[in-house]
Amino acid sequence: MVTAVFLDSTDLNDYIVRNRMPAFEGFINKYHEKLTEYSIYTTAMSTDSYYILWRSSFVMKLQNLRPKLQLKPIKYQKQAWTANYTELARLRSASQTSTIQALNVLEASIPQAASSVITTFANTNRHQAPTNVEQTIPEEPKKDDSVFPEINAGDRLIQLFLRYNLRIL
């Protein structure tokens, strides 16, 4: 069963308004490549519900935008909608997989990033020279690496960021 959610696409609105005799099949043929993009967050969970969702959206938009226009009978092409739904299912799966992988990478990088920030913050506080309160632009890092030989470019960037923010506070 399809919920009362209808697709709201600018392309659907434009197609209905700009075509003399808009037809459901014509819209689907013209925007076939974008169907999955528009549908990824819908509740369609089968070929039939996917078709019904698009058909209902088309009919509703046609009635709202062109109420006097007669709708041509819409034919259900099972094979085409099966292919459309398969594409949608694959896109949803790929989206879910990439989201999970991104979260895994983020989770794995958090301890290293936190350690780096903590180390940089500790080094910044330990070795920070007195600063002029009125100065709001952080000093350029010294070219002499002998003071903090273990600090790399990323650490220097974090250090400058922290110095700048501490001056503002």
XYZ file of N, CA, C and O in Angstrom:
676
model
N 0.837 -1.195 0.000
C 0.000 0.000 0.000
C 0.872 1.245 0.000
O 1.853 1.328 0.712
N 0.532 2.221 -0.805
C 1.272 3.470 -0.903
C 0.634 4.484 0.023
O -0.584 4.622 0.071
N 1.449 5.192 0.768
C 0.924 6.218 1.661
C 0.469 7.426 0.858
O 0.638 7.471 -0.358
N -0.050 8.420 1.547
C -0.583 9.598 0.870
C 0.505 10.580 0.466
O 0.225 11.712 0.149
N 1.749 10.151 0.474
C 2.846 11.010 0.053
C 2.900 11.019 -1.469
O 2.884 9.973 -2.105
N 2.964 12.204 -2.039
C 3.057 12.330 -3.487
C 4.376 12.976 -3.838
O 4.928 13.749 -3.067
N 4.866 12.648 -4.991
C 6.131 13.206 -5.447
C 5.922 14.631 -5.902
O 4.974 14.935 -6.614
N 6.814 15.488 -5.482
C 6.731 16.887 -5.877
C 8.018 17.234 -6.607
O 9.040 17.472 -5.999
N 7.934 17.219 -7.912
C 9.109 17.502 -8.716
C 8.821 18.687 -9.616
O 7.745 18.805 -10.193
N 9.786 19.558 -9.721
C 9.659 20.705 -10.619
C 9.475 20.224 -12.054
O 8.697 20.804 -12.809
N 10.187 19.149 -12.397
C 10.057 18.607 -13.754
C 8.636 18.129 -14.030
O 8.118 18.319 -15.129
N 8.002 17.511 -13.048
C 6.618 17.047 -13.211
C 5.697 18.247 -13.424
O 4.879 18.251 -14.345
N 5.837 19.256 -12.601
C 5.015 20.467 -12.751
C 5.240 21.115 -14.125
O 4.278 21.453 -14.814
N 6.509 21.292 -14.494
C 6.824 21.920 -15.780
C 6.277 21.105 -16.950
O 5.750 21.667 -17.910
N 6.417 19.797 -16.882
C 5.938 18.940 -17.964
C 4.426 19.112 -18.154
O 3.946 19.257 -19.275
N 3.687 19.116 -17.061
C 2.226 19.230 -17.144
C 1.811 20.610 -17.653
O 0.916 20.728 -18.489
N 2.483 21.640 -17.198
C 2.116 23.000 -17.587
C 2.524 23.313 -19.025
O 1.769 23.934 -19.774
N 3.685 22.853 -19.450
C 4.241 23.263 -20.748
C 3.820 22.399 -21.933
O 3.997 22.806 -23.065
N 3.303 21.217 -21.692
C 2.887 20.357 -22.801
C 1.414 20.570 -23.100
O 0.587 20.648 -22.188
N 1.118 20.631 -24.374
C -0.274 20.839 -24.785
C -1.146 19.687 -24.309
O -2.233 19.906 -23.793
N -0.691 18.472 -24.475
C -1.430 17.274 -24.048
C -0.504 16.379 -23.212
O 0.016 15.381 -23.703
N -0.260 16.739 -21.958
C 0.648 15.934 -21.148
C 0.103 14.525 -20.922
O -1.088 14.341 -20.681
N 0.995 13.555 -21.039
C 0.628 12.156 -20.834
C 1.605 11.538 -19.850
O 2.799 11.859 -19.846
N 1.096 10.654 -19.025
C 1.921 9.992 -18.021
C 3.107 9.288 -18.673
O 4.252 9.447 -18.247
N 2.851 8.524 -19.714
C 3.919 7.796 -20.394
C 4.961 8.754 -20.980
O 6.151 8.467 -20.970
N 4.497 9.892 -21.477
C 5.412 10.890 -22.028
C 6.345 11.448 -20.953
O 7.546 11.622 -21.179
N 5.770 11.723 -19.781
C 6.598 12.222 -18.681
C 7.621 11.171 -18.263
O 8.800 11.475 -18.088
N 7.179 9.934 -18.087
C 8.069 8.854 -17.662
C 9.187 8.650 -18.684
O 10.350 8.499 -18.321
N 8.857 8.675 -19.960
C 9.878 8.506 -21.001
C 10.884 9.662 -20.992
O 12.081 9.450 -21.128
N 10.386 10.868 -20.829
C 11.260 12.038 -20.864
C 12.188 12.103 -19.651
O 13.351 12.469 -19.765
N 11.666 11.741 -18.479
C 12.437 11.896 -17.237
C 12.845 10.558 -16.623
O 13.131 10.486 -15.431
N 12.902 9.537 -17.440
C 13.263 8.193 -16.956
C 14.543 8.198 -16.136
O 14.639 7.556 -15.096
N 15.545 8.933 -16.589
C 16.849 8.956 -15.917
C 16.767 9.572 -14.514
O 17.618 9.296 -13.679
N 15.768 10.392 -14.263
C 15.675 11.071 -12.972
C 14.692 10.416 -12.000
O 14.591 10.836 -10.854
N 13.962 9.403 -12.450
C 12.939 8.794 -11.588
C 13.512 8.327 -10.256
O 12.938 8.576 -9.198
N 14.625 7.618 -10.293
C 15.190 7.092 -9.044
C 15.667 8.218 -8.142
O 15.498 8.151 -6.931
N 16.240 9.250 -8.748
C 16.702 10.394 -7.956
C 15.530 11.021 -7.196
O 15.657 11.369 -6.027
N 14.394 11.170 -7.872
C 13.216 11.746 -7.232
C 12.596 10.800 -6.207
O 11.881 11.237 -5.312
N 12.831 9.511 -6.352
C 12.089 8.512 -5.586
C 12.845 7.876 -4.435
O 12.278 7.085 -3.700
N 14.107 8.184 -4.261
C 14.931 7.447 -3.304
C 14.363 7.502 -1.882
O 14.463 6.541 -1.134
N 13.731 8.587 -1.493
C 13.230 8.713 -0.122
C 11.734 8.449 -0.003
O 11.131 8.760 1.006
N 11.140 7.859 -1.025
C 9.715 7.528 -0.965
C 9.518 6.212 -0.227
O 10.471 5.506 0.080
N 8.274 5.882 0.009
C 7.944 4.641 0.718
C 7.671 3.478 -0.220
O 7.278 2.412 0.239
N 7.868 3.664 -1.502
C 7.599 2.589 -2.469
C 8.505 1.401 -2.174
O 9.723 1.523 -2.164
N 7.891 0.239 -1.948
C 8.654 -0.958 -1.600
C 8.393 -2.122 -2.548
O 8.744 -3.252 -2.247
N 7.771 -1.829 -3.679
C 7.528 -2.865 -4.680
C 7.332 -2.191 -6.032
O 7.132 -0.970 -6.108
N 7.382 -2.996 -7.059
C 7.156 -2.484 -8.410
C 5.792 -1.810 -8.505
O 5.669 -0.700 -9.029
N 4.769 -2.476 -7.989
C 3.413 -1.931 -8.072
C 3.273 -0.629 -7.291
O 2.678 0.335 -7.780
N 3.814 -0.583 -6.070
C 3.667 0.638 -5.268
C 4.462 1.794 -5.875
O 4.056 2.952 -5.779
N 5.569 1.484 -6.525
C 6.372 2.504 -7.193
C 5.579 3.112 -8.364
O 5.493 4.331 -8.518
N 4.970 2.247 -9.146
C 4.136 2.697 -10.267
C 2.949 3.515 -9.754
O 2.660 4.597 -10.276
N 2.264 3.021 -8.723
C 1.083 3.716 -8.183
C 1.469 5.089 -7.637
O 0.743 6.068 -7.828
N 2.615 5.168 -6.991
C 3.077 6.445 -6.454
C 3.272 7.473 -7.572
O 2.788 8.604 -7.477
N 3.935 7.070 -8.645
C 4.154 7.987 -9.760
C 2.857 8.306 -10.493
O 2.598 9.463 -10.846
N 2.033 7.307 -10.724
C 0.759 7.543 -11.419
C -0.115 8.489 -10.600
O -0.679 9.448 -11.130
N -0.220 8.234 -9.303
C -1.046 9.086 -8.433
C -0.522 10.517 -8.399
O -1.303 11.471 -8.416
N 0.780 10.653 -8.338
C 1.380 11.994 -8.334
C 1.077 12.724 -9.632
O 0.727 13.907 -9.628
N 1.209 12.016 -10.756
C 0.929 12.623 -12.053
C -0.538 13.057 -12.136
O -0.839 14.194 -12.517
N -1.445 12.170 -11.766
C -2.882 12.472 -11.839
C -3.230 13.653 -10.936
O -3.958 14.568 -11.340
N -2.702 13.647 -9.711
C -2.986 14.735 -8.765
C -2.466 16.075 -9.298
O -3.176 17.085 -9.254
N -1.244 16.079 -9.820
C -0.675 17.324 -10.365
C -1.463 17.791 -11.591
O -1.709 18.987 -11.751
N -1.842 16.866 -12.433
C -2.622 17.218 -13.619
C -3.960 17.839 -13.205
O -4.373 18.860 -13.762
N -4.631 17.261 -12.231
C -5.914 17.792 -11.767
C -5.753 19.165 -11.121
O -6.615 20.022 -11.260
N -4.639 19.376 -10.421
C -4.409 20.671 -9.772
C -3.971 21.754 -10.758
O -4.418 22.897 -10.654
N -3.096 21.391 -11.680
C -2.528 22.388 -12.587
C -3.337 22.599 -13.863
O -3.333 23.697 -14.425
N -4.012 21.559 -14.329
C -4.793 21.634 -15.573
C -6.126 20.911 -15.360
O -6.396 19.875 -15.967
N -6.999 21.434 -14.510
C -8.219 20.722 -14.130
C -9.192 20.431 -15.278
O -9.949 19.470 -15.203
N -9.145 21.198 -16.339
C -10.086 20.993 -17.442
C -9.584 19.981 -18.470
O -10.338 19.578 -19.353
N -8.353 19.576 -18.343
C -7.757 18.660 -19.309
C -8.153 17.216 -18.997
O -8.095 16.772 -17.863
N -8.589 16.513 -20.043
C -8.946 15.091 -19.901
C -7.679 14.245 -19.862
O -6.781 14.436 -20.675
N -7.638 13.315 -18.954
C -6.491 12.417 -18.820
C -6.659 11.210 -19.722
O -7.707 10.573 -19.740
N -5.605 10.926 -20.484
C -5.625 9.719 -21.310
C -5.521 8.509 -20.381
O -4.900 8.584 -19.327
N -6.104 7.377 -20.777
C -5.950 6.173 -19.956
C -4.471 5.810 -19.804
O -3.693 5.907 -20.749
N -4.104 5.434 -18.591
C -2.711 5.090 -18.294
C -2.578 3.579 -18.286
O -3.313 2.883 -17.595
N -1.627 3.091 -19.068
C -1.393 1.648 -19.147
C -0.232 1.280 -18.241
O 0.799 1.951 -18.237
N -0.411 0.202 -17.513
C 0.640 -0.302 -16.623
C 1.546 -1.233 -17.414
O 1.113 -2.256 -17.915
N 2.801 -0.864 -17.527
C 3.782 -1.681 -18.234
C 4.678 -2.344 -17.188
O 5.668 -1.776 -16.740
N 4.276 -3.545 -16.807
C 4.922 -4.267 -15.713
C 6.436 -4.396 -15.904
O 7.207 -4.147 -14.981
N 6.878 -4.770 -17.082
C 8.307 -4.984 -17.327
C 9.104 -3.690 -17.131
O 10.160 -3.688 -16.504
N 8.593 -2.592 -17.645
C 9.279 -1.303 -17.514
C 9.338 -0.860 -16.058
O 10.376 -0.388 -15.585
N 8.235 -1.028 -15.323
C 8.209 -0.610 -13.924
C 9.026 -1.539 -13.032
O 9.575 -1.105 -12.017
N 9.145 -2.787 -13.428
C 10.035 -3.697 -12.695
C 11.476 -3.223 -12.850
O 12.237 -3.182 -11.872
N 11.857 -2.853 -14.062
C 13.208 -2.331 -14.295
C 13.430 -1.023 -13.532
O 14.485 -0.813 -12.927
N 12.429 -0.143 -13.535
C 12.531 1.125 -12.801
C 12.707 0.879 -11.304
O 13.537 1.508 -10.651
N 11.908 -0.044 -10.760
C 11.995 -0.315 -9.331
C 13.324 -0.991 -8.972
O 13.906 -0.692 -7.924
N 13.812 -1.858 -9.829
C 15.106 -2.503 -9.592
C 16.207 -1.452 -9.503
O 17.082 -1.518 -8.635
N 16.154 -0.485 -10.380
C 17.125 0.621 -10.350
C 17.016 1.406 -9.040
O 18.025 1.752 -8.425
N 15.792 1.666 -8.605
C 15.576 2.379 -7.345
C 16.130 1.568 -6.171
O 16.807 2.114 -5.298
N 15.854 0.266 -6.147
C 16.342 -0.586 -5.058
C 17.872 -0.595 -5.029
O 18.474 -0.558 -3.950
N 18.495 -0.628 -6.186
C 19.963 -0.619 -6.245
C 20.517 0.714 -5.748
O 21.523 0.757 -5.047
N 19.883 1.819 -6.116
C 20.329 3.131 -5.654
C 20.185 3.247 -4.139
O 21.080 3.748 -3.456
N 19.073 2.778 -3.608
C 18.882 2.800 -2.155
C 19.955 1.974 -1.452
O 20.499 2.380 -0.431
N 20.246 0.802 -1.993
C 21.261 -0.073 -1.404
C 22.636 0.595 -1.450
O 23.375 0.577 -0.468
N 22.977 1.186 -2.583
C 24.272 1.859 -2.717
C 24.365 3.046 -1.766
O 25.404 3.280 -1.136
N 23.268 3.781 -1.631
C 23.238 4.924 -0.728
C 23.437 4.474 0.718
O 24.212 5.067 1.471
N 22.755 3.412 1.096
C 22.880 2.871 2.453
C 24.300 2.371 2.696
O 24.891 2.638 3.740
N 24.860 1.657 1.724
C 26.210 1.122 1.864
C 27.230 2.243 2.001
O 28.109 2.190 2.864
N 27.111 3.271 1.173
C 28.077 4.373 1.253
C 27.933 5.142 2.561
O 28.931 5.589 3.128
N 26.721 5.273 3.064
C 26.522 5.933 4.350
C 27.177 5.134 5.471
O 27.877 5.694 6.324
N 26.990 3.830 5.460
C 27.597 2.971 6.484
C 29.114 3.025 6.395
O 29.803 3.153 7.419
N 29.653 2.958 5.175
C 31.104 3.014 5.009
C 31.658 4.367 5.479
O 32.718 4.418 6.112
N 30.971 5.439 5.177
C 31.410 6.768 5.621
C 31.404 6.850 7.146
O 32.333 7.399 7.754
N 30.383 6.295 7.770
C 30.335 6.289 9.234
C 31.451 5.433 9.821
O 32.040 5.787 10.847
N 31.766 4.323 9.173
C 32.874 3.481 9.639
C 34.202 4.223 9.566
O 35.018 4.144 10.483
N 34.433 4.942 8.463
C 35.665 5.719 8.314
C 35.723 6.811 9.378
O 36.757 7.018 10.012
N 34.611 7.501 9.573
C 34.553 8.550 10.581
C 34.835 7.984 11.968
O 35.638 8.534 12.725
N 34.197 6.873 12.287
C 34.390 6.246 13.581
C 35.846 5.818 13.784
O 36.422 6.009 14.850
N 36.460 5.278 12.749
C 37.851 4.839 12.847
C 38.811 6.016 12.977
O 39.874 5.888 13.591
N 38.464 7.163 12.402
C 39.377 8.305 12.436
C 39.231 9.170 13.682
O 40.114 9.958 13.985
N 38.162 9.023 14.416
C 37.925 9.872 15.585
C 39.029 9.759 16.633
O 39.526 10.783 17.101
N 39.447 8.560 17.035
C 40.498 8.501 18.065
C 41.790 9.194 17.631
O 42.406 9.914 18.418
N 42.208 9.004 16.385
C 43.438 9.633 15.910
C 43.282 11.154 15.865
O 44.167 11.886 16.270
N 42.130 11.622 15.360
C 41.899 13.067 15.287
C 41.839 13.674 16.689
O 42.424 14.728 16.940
N 41.158 13.001 17.593
C 41.059 13.502 18.970
C 42.436 13.552 19.620
O 42.788 14.532 20.286
N 43.221 12.522 19.431
C 44.571 12.486 19.987
C 45.419 13.621 19.439
O 46.153 14.286 20.172
N 45.307 13.864 18.148
C 46.068 14.933 17.517
C 45.658 16.292 18.063
O 46.509 17.135 18.368
N 44.368 16.515 18.211
C 43.881 17.792 18.748
C 44.332 17.959 20.198
O 44.797 19.025 20.595
N 44.222 16.905 20.990
C 44.621 16.976 22.405
C 46.110 17.272 22.516
O 46.529 18.128 23.298
N 46.918 16.580 21.724
C 48.367 16.800 21.752
C 48.700 18.222 21.338
O 49.498 18.902 21.997
N 48.092 18.684 20.280
C 48.349 20.041 19.799
C 47.899 21.070 20.819
O 48.607 22.040 21.088
N 46.743 20.849 21.409
C 46.231 21.774 22.410
C 47.158 21.806 23.625
O 47.482 22.872 24.140
N 47.619 20.640 24.059
C 48.536 20.574 25.202
C 49.839 21.294 24.876
O 50.360 22.052 25.697
N 50.394 21.067 23.678
C 51.633 21.737 23.271
C 51.433 23.236 23.141
O 52.313 24.017 23.479
N 50.285 23.650 22.663
C 49.993 25.072 22.505
C 49.948 25.750 23.860
O 50.522 26.814 24.053
N 49.261 25.150 24.821
C 49.150 25.738 26.151
C 50.484 25.741 26.881
O 50.802 26.675 27.594
N 51.274 24.697 26.721
C 52.546 24.558 27.411
C 53.565 25.570 26.917
O 54.340 26.115 27.680
N 53.587 25.821 25.612
C 54.635 26.637 25.008
C 54.139 27.976 24.480
O 54.861 28.642 23.773
N 52.960 28.377 24.847
C 52.398 29.607 24.291
C 53.072 30.812 24.925
O 53.129 30.937 26.147
N 53.548 31.703 24.070
C 54.171 32.934 24.541
C 53.072 33.916 24.926
O 51.959 33.832 24.421
N 53.352 34.853 25.808
C 52.346 35.871 26.150
C 51.937 36.620 24.884
O 52.767 36.929 24.032
N 50.658 36.889 24.796
C 50.156 37.561 23.594
C 49.531 38.886 23.949
O 49.073 39.108 25.073
N 49.512 39.753 22.984
C 48.870 41.042 23.133
C 47.371 40.826 22.972
O 46.908 40.326 21.964
N 46.552 41.182 23.945
C 45.112 40.931 23.932
C 44.439 41.650 22.770
O 43.489 41.155 22.199
N 44.955 42.828 22.394
C 44.331 43.596 21.325
C 44.586 42.992 19.947
O 43.882 43.276 19.005
N 45.584 42.164 19.826
C 45.904 41.567 18.533
C 44.916 40.438 18.242
O 44.739 39.547 19.051
N 44.264 40.490 17.064
C 43.274 39.465 16.739
C 43.730 38.527 15.638
O 43.096 37.535 15.375
N 44.808 38.847 14.970
C 45.302 37.992 13.888
C 46.438 37.140 14.443
O 47.381 37.664 15.026
N 46.351 35.819 14.297
C 47.403 34.975 14.856
C 48.723 35.180 14.136
O 48.761 35.524 12.961
N 49.797 34.988 14.900
C 51.129 35.122 14.323
C 51.386 33.980 13.355
O 50.861 32.889 13.522
N 52.217 34.243 12.372
C 52.640 33.184 11.460
C 53.522 32.223 12.234
O 54.281 32.644 13.109
N 53.437 30.936 11.937
C 54.312 30.003 12.643
C 55.769 30.286 12.303
O 56.089 30.690 11.186
N 56.631 30.110 13.297
C 58.050 30.335 13.081
C 58.591 29.280 12.132
O 58.166 28.134 12.144
N 59.550 29.668 11.350
C 60.164 28.748 10.397
C 61.069 27.742 11.099
O 61.378 26.704 10.574
N 61.471 28.055 12.314
C 62.370 27.191 13.065
C 61.587 26.018 13.643
O 60.766 26.190 14.530
N 61.827 24.821 13.114
C 61.139 23.629 13.594
C 61.791 23.027 14.833
O 61.311 22.041 15.365
N 62.871 23.605 15.309
C 63.560 23.022 16.467
C 62.760 23.187 17.752
O 62.951 22.435 18.692
N 61.842 24.165 17.809
C 61.046 24.368 19.016
C 60.059 23.220 19.198
O 59.934 22.657 20.276
N 59.334 22.868 18.131
C 58.358 21.781 18.165
C 58.638 20.828 17.006
O 57.882 20.769 16.048
N 59.684 20.045 17.048
C 60.011 19.206 15.897
C 58.951 18.148 15.595
O 58.848 17.696 14.469
N 58.133 17.769 16.586
C 57.137 16.718 16.364
C 55.836 17.246 15.769
O 54.950 16.479 15.422
N 55.698 18.555 15.635
C 54.454 19.137 15.123
C 54.524 19.236 13.601
O 55.423 19.857 13.050
N 53.545 18.633 12.940
C 53.493 18.681 11.479
C 52.592 19.837 11.028
O 52.072 20.592 11.851
N 52.392 19.960 9.735
C 51.604 21.069 9.177
C 50.163 21.051 9.685
O 49.587 22.098 9.982
N 49.568 19.864 9.801
C 48.194 19.767 10.319
C 48.109 20.240 11.756
O 47.178 20.941 12.149
N 49.108 19.861 12.540
C 49.134 20.302 13.935
C 49.298 21.815 14.026
O 48.705 22.470 14.876
N 50.109 22.364 13.128
C 50.297 23.823 13.123
C 48.983 24.542 12.806
O 48.675 25.571 13.397
N 48.235 23.987 11.886
C 46.952 24.580 11.527
C 46.004 24.552 12.722
O 45.355 25.549 13.033
N 45.950 23.432 13.403
C 45.099 23.323 14.599
C 45.591 24.293 15.659
O 44.801 24.958 16.332
N 46.907 24.392 15.814
C 47.490 25.286 16.802
C 47.101 26.738 16.524
O 46.691 27.464 17.431
N 47.204 27.154 15.251
C 46.808 28.521 14.891
C 45.331 28.754 15.155
O 44.923 29.811 15.652
N 44.522 27.772 14.834
C 43.087 27.874 15.065
C 42.796 28.060 16.557
O 42.023 28.923 16.950
N 43.439 27.250 17.370
C 43.213 27.338 18.816
C 43.715 28.666 19.369
O 43.045 29.292 20.198
N 44.887 29.116 18.935
C 45.399 30.412 19.401
C 44.430 31.529 19.032
O 44.146 32.408 19.838
N 43.948 31.499 17.814
C 43.035 32.536 17.352
C 41.758 32.523 18.185
O 41.293 33.563 18.638
N 41.196 31.355 18.422
C 39.958 31.253 19.195
C 40.163 31.615 20.650
O 39.285 32.221 21.265
N 41.289 31.285 21.225
C 41.560 31.641 22.620
C 41.696 33.152 22.780
O 41.312 33.697 23.801
N 42.208 33.818 21.771
C 42.331 35.290 21.837
C 40.968 35.961 21.762
O 40.741 36.978 22.370
N 40.091 35.373 20.999
C 38.749 35.949 20.861
C 37.963 35.801 22.148
O 37.224 36.682 22.553
N 38.108 34.647 22.800
C 37.395 34.400 24.054
C 37.923 35.310 25.112
O 37.379 35.839 25.937
